[in-house]
Tab-separated table of C-alpha atoms in Angstrom:
chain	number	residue	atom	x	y	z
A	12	UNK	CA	31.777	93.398	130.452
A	13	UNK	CA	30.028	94.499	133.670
A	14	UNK	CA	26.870	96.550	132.839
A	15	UNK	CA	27.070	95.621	129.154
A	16	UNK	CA	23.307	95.666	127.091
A	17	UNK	CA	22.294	92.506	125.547
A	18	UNK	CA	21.874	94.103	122.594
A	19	UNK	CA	25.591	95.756	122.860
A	20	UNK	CA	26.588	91.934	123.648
A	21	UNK	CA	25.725	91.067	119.433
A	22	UNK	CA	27.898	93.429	118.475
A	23	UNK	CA	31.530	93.297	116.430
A	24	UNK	CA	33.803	94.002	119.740
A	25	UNK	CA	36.231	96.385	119.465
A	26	UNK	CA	39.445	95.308	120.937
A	27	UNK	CA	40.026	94.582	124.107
A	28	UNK	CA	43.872	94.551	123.846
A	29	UNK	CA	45.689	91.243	125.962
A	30	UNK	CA	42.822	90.486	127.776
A	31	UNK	CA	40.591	89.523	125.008
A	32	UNK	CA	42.343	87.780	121.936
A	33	UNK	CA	42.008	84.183	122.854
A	34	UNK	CA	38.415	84.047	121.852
A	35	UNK	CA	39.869	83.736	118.350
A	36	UNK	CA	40.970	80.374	119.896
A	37	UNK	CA	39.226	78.745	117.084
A	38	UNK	CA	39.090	81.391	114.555
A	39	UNK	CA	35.034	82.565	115.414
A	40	UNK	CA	36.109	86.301	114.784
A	41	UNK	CA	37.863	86.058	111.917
A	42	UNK	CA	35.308	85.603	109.474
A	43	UNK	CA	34.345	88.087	106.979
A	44	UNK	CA	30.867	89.217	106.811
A	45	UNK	CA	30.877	88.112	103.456
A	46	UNK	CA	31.797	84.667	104.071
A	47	UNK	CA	29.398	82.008	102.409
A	48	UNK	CA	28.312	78.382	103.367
A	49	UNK	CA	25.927	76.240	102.208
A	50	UNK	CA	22.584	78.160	103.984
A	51	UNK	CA	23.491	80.990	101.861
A	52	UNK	CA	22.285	79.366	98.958
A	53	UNK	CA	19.555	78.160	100.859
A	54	UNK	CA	20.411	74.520	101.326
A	55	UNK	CA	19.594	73.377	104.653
A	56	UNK	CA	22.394	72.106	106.804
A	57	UNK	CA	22.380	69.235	109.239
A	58	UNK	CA	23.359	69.780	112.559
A	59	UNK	CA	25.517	68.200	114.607
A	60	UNK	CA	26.846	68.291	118.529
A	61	UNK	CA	30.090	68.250	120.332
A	62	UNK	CA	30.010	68.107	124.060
A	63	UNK	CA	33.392	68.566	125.807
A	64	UNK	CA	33.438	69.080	129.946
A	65	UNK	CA	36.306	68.730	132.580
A	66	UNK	CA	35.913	69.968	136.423
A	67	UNK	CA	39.505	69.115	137.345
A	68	UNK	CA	39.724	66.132	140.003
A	69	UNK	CA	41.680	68.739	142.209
A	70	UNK	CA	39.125	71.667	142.255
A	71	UNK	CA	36.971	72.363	145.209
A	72	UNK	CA	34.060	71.777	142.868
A	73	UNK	CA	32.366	68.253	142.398
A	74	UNK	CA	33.542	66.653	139.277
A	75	UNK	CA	29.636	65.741	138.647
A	76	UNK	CA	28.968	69.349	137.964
A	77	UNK	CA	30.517	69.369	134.440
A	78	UNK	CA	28.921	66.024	133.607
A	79	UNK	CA	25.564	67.677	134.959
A	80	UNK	CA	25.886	70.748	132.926
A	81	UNK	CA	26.404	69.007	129.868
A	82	UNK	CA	23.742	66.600	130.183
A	83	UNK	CA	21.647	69.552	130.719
A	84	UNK	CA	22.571	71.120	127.855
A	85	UNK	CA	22.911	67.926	125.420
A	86	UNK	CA	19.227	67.220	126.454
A	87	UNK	CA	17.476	70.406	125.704
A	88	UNK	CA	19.610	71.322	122.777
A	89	UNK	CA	19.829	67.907	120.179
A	90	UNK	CA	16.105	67.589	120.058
A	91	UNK	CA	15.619	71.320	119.538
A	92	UNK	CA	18.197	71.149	116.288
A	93	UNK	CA	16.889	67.713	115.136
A	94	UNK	CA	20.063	66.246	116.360
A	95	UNK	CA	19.746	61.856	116.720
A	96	UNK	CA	22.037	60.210	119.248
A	97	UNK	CA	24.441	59.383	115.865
A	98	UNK	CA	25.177	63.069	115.500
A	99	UNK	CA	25.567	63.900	119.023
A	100	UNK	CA	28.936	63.628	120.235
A	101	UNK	CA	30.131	64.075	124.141
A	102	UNK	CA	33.538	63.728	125.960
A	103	UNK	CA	32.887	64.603	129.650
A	104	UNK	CA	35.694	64.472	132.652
A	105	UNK	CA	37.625	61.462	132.171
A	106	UNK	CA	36.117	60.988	128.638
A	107	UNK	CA	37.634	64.356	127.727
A	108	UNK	CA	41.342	63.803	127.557
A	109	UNK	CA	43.992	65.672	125.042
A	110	UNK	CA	43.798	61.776	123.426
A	111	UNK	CA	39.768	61.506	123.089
A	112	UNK	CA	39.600	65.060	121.834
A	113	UNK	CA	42.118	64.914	119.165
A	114	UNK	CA	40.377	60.967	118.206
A	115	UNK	CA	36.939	62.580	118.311
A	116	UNK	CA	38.331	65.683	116.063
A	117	UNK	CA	39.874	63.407	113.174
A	118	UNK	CA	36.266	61.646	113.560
A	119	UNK	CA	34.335	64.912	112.701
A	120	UNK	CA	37.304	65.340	110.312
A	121	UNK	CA	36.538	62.773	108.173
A	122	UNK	CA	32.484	62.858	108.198
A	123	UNK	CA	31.677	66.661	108.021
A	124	UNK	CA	31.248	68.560	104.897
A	125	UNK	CA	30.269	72.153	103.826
A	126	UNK	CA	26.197	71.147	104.396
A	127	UNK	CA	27.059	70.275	108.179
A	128	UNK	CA	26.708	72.544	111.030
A	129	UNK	CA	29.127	71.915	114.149
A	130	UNK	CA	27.709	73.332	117.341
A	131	UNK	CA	30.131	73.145	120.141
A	132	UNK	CA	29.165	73.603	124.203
A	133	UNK	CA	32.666	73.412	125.733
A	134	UNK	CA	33.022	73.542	129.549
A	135	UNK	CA	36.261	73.320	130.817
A	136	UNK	CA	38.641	75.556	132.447
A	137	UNK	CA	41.310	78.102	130.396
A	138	UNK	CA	44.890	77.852	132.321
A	139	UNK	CA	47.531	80.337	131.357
A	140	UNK	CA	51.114	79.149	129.785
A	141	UNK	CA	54.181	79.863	132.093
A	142	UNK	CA	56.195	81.576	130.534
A	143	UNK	CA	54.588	83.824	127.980
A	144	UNK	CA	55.759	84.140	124.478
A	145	UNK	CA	58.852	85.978	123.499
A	146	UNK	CA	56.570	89.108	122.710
A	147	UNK	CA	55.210	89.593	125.658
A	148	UNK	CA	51.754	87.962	124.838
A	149	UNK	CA	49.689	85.902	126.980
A	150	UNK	CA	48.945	82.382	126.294
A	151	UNK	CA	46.305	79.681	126.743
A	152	UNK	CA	45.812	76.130	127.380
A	153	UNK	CA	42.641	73.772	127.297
A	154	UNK	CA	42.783	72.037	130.909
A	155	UNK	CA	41.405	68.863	129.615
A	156	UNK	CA	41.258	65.609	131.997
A	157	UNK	CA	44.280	64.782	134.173
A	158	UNK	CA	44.091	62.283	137.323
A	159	UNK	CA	46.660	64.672	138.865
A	160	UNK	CA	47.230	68.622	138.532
A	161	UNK	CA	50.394	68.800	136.198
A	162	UNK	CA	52.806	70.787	138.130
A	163	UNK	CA	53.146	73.518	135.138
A	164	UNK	CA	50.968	74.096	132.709
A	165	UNK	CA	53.576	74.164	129.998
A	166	UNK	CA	54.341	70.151	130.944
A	167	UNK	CA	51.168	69.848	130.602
A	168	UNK	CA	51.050	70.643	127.043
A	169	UNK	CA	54.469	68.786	126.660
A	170	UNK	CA	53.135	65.542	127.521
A	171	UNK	CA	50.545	66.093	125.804
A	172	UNK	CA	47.791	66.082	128.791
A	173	UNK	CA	46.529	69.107	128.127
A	174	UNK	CA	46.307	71.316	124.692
A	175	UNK	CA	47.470	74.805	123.831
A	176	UNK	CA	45.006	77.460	122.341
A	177	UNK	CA	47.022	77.217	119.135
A	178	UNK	CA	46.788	73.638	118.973
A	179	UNK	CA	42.689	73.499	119.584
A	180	UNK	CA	42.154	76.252	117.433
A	181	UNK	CA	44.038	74.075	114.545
A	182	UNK	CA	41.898	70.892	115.675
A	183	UNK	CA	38.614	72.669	115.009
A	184	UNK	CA	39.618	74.612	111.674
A	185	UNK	CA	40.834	70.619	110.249
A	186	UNK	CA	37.217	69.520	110.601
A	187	UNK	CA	35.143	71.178	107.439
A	188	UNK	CA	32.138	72.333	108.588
A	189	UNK	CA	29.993	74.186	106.524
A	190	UNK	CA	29.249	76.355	109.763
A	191	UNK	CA	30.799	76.091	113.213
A	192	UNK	CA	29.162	77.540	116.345
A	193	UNK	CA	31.282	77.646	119.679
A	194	UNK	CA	29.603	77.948	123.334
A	195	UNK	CA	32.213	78.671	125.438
A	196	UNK	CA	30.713	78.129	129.223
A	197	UNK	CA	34.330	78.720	130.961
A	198	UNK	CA	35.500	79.503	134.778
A	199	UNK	CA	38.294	81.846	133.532
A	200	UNK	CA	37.757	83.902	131.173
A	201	UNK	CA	40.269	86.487	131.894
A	202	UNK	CA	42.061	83.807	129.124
A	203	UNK	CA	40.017	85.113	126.592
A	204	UNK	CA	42.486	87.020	123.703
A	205	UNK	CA	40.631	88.615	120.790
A	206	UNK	CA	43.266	88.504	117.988
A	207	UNK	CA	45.633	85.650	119.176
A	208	UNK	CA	45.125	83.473	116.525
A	209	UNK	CA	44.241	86.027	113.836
A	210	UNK	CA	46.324	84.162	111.404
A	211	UNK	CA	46.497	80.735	112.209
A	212	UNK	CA	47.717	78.492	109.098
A	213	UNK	CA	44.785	76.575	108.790
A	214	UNK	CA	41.740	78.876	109.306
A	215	UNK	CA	39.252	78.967	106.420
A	216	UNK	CA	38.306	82.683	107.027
A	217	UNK	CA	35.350	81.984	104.566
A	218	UNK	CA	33.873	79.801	106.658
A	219	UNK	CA	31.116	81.532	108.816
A	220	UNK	CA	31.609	80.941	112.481
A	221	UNK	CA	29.907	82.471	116.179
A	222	UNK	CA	31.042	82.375	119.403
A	223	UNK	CA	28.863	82.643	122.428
A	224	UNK	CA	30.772	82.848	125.823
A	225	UNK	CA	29.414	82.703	129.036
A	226	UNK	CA	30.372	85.715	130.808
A	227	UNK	CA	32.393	88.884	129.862
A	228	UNK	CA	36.153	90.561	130.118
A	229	UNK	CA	37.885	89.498	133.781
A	230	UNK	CA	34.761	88.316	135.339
A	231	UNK	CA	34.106	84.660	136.747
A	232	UNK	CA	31.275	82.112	135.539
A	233	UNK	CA	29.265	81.460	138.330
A	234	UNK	CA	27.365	78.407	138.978
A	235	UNK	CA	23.919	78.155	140.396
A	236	UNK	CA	22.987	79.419	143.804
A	237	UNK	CA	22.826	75.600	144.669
A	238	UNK	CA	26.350	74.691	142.982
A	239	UNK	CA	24.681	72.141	140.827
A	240	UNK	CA	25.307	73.423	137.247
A	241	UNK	CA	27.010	76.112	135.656
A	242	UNK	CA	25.010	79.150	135.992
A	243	UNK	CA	24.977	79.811	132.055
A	244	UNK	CA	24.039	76.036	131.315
A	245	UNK	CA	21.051	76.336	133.577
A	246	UNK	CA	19.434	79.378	131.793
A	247	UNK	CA	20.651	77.916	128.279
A	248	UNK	CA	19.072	74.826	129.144
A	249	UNK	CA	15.606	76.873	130.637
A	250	UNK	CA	15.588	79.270	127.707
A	251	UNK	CA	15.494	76.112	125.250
A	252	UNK	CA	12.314	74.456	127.172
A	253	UNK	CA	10.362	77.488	126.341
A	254	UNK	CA	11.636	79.886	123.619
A	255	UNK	CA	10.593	79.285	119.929
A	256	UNK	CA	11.865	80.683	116.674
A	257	UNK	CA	15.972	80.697	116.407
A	258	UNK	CA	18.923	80.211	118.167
A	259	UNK	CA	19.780	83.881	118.417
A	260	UNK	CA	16.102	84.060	120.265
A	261	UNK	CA	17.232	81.067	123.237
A	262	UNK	CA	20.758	82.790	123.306
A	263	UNK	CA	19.812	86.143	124.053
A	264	UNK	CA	17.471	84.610	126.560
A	265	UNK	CA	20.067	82.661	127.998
A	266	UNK	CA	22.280	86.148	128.753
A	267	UNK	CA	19.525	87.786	129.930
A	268	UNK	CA	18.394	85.411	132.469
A	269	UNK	CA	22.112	84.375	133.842
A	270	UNK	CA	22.803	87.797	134.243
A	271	UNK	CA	19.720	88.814	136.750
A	272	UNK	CA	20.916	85.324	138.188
A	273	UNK	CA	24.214	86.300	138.494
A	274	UNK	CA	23.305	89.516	140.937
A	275	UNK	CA	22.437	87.920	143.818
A	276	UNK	CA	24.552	84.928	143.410
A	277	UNK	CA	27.716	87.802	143.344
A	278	UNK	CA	26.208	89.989	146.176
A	279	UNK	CA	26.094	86.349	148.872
A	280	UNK	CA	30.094	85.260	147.404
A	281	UNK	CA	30.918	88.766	148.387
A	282	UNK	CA	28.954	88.810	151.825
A	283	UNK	CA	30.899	85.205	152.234
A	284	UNK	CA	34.540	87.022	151.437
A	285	UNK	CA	34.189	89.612	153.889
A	286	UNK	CA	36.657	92.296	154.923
A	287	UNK	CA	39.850	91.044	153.185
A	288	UNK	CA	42.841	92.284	151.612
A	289	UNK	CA	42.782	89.164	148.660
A	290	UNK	CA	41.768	90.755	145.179
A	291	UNK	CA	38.107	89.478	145.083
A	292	UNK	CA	36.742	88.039	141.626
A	293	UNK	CA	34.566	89.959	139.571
A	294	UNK	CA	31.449	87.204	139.921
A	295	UNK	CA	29.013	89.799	137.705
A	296	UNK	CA	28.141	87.692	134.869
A	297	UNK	CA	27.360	88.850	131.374
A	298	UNK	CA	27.359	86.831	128.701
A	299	UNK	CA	28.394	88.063	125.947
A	300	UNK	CA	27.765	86.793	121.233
A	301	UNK	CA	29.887	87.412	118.908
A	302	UNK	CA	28.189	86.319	115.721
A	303	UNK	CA	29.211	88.705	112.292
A	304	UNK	CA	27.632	86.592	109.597
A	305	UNK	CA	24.438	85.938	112.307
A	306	UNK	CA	24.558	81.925	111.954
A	307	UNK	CA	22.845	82.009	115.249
A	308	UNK	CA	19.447	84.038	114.052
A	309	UNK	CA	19.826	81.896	110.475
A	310	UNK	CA	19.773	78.486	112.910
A	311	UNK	CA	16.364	77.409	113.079
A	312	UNK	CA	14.912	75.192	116.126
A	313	UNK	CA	11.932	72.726	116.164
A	314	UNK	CA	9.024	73.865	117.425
A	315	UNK	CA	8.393	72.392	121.089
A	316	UNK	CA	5.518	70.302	120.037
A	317	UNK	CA	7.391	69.177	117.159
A	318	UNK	CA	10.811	68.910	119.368
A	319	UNK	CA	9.408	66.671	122.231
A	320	UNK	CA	11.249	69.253	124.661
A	321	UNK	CA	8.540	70.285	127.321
């Protein structure tokens, strides 16, 4: 939300009505605050990374910017969590098919337990679903790889290329984490629905679970002035190179610094638009945590000196 305080950005949201429920998309806000896992009883879990990134073949965008920005983040974040290359786990453009994500799920399916943590960076556009349910409601899909833009998104799903919110949101509650953290780092989040998936069949609503997105209600996620990275990567990535303590600590410098970023990135799109009558984007960027049992300020990172990461 435009003009939002970081601090206001940790808090439960209140609901946004249509606009918002899809960030339940893999159950993150359903979780009660009393919802145990295995770092309640002070056992320490081991962590483990899922990469997923797709910049579209058809976009204006280089496809190389989604493999960037997950590199990025991959390399500052696995040695920071004690993460080996056995743990880490990356499906990037054409890696990152409906097929390779479902393969990669039953994977994590059948090797996680309650003393794992699953941390998730996810970059990859949110399309909507033509037409809408029967109520009304607004629905999602995952625009995962396709050589070719399907000419609906609702094929799409159909032939299985790409995957409904429903249908990721039962992928990630079948793998049983102890803890699941979702970064969200998405170019449309105007797709984002608080209380979609409210409840789905399979969530485990005692499992504790965050969700960190990269910017807030109806606005756009940039990418850096130099259209390298995604903006929110970029200061993830920086804020992991130099913070120390927990990953609440790198997040909330990761919001703060893509959000000064974002300023003047908005102010030269907008000089670019010019006079016209075409609704313009809202490029102010605020990132925004959701996080009601704090798994985030309970995740502890490796020193630098210890982590390697300079």
């Amino acid at each position: 939300m435009a003009g939002t305080s970081p601090e206001a950005t940790q808090k439960r949201p209140r609901s946004w009505g249509i606009a918002r429920r899809l960030l339940v998309v893999a159950g993150f806000l359903t979780v009660p605050l009393c919802g145990l896992s295995a770092a309640d009883d002070g056992v320490s879990l081991k962590n483990h990374l899922l990469a997923l990134g797709t910049c579209p073949p058809w976009n204006p965008q280089s496809v190389e910017i989604c493999r960037y920005s997950v590199d990025k983040v991959m390399t500052a974040l696995a040695p920071r969590l004690d993460v080996g290359p056995e743990r880490q786990h990356m499906l990037v453009n054409e890696g990152a098919s409906a097929t390779s994500l479902k393969l990669k799920a039953t994977e994590l399916a059948n090797k996680l337990g309650s003393a794992d943590r699953l941390i998730i960076y996810a970059n990859l556009p949110l399309g909507v679903v033509d037409p809408t349910d029967s109520d009304g409601a607004t629905t999602y899909a995952l625009e995962l790889w396709a050589n070719a833009k399907p000419e609906t998104t609702l094929q799409a799903i159909g032939d299985g290329i790409w995957m409904s919110a429903s249908a990721f949101a039962a992928l990630l509650h079948a793998i049983p984490a102890g803890e699941v953290i979702l970064i969200l780092d998405t170019n449309n989040p105007q797709a984002l629905d608080l209380g979609l998936l409210e409840h789905h069949s399979v969530d485990d609503k005692n499992r504790p679970e965050a969700l960190v997105i990269s910017s807030g209600p109806g606005q756009t996620a940039n990418y850096s002035a130099d259209r390298t990275i995604s903006l929110f990567a970029k200061h993830l990535a920086v804020a992991l190179q130099s913070d120390e303590g927990t990953l609440q600590d790198v997040m909330t410098t990761a919001v703060n610094g893509t959000r000064q970023a974002a300023i003047p990135i908005c102010a030269e799109l907008n000089e670019k638009r010019g006079e016209t009558t075409d609704p313009r984007p809202d490029c102010t960027q605020v990132p925004e945590i959701y996080d009601p049992a704090a798994l985030l300020s309970r995740t502890m990172l490796l020193p630098l000196t210890e982590s390697g990461v300079n």
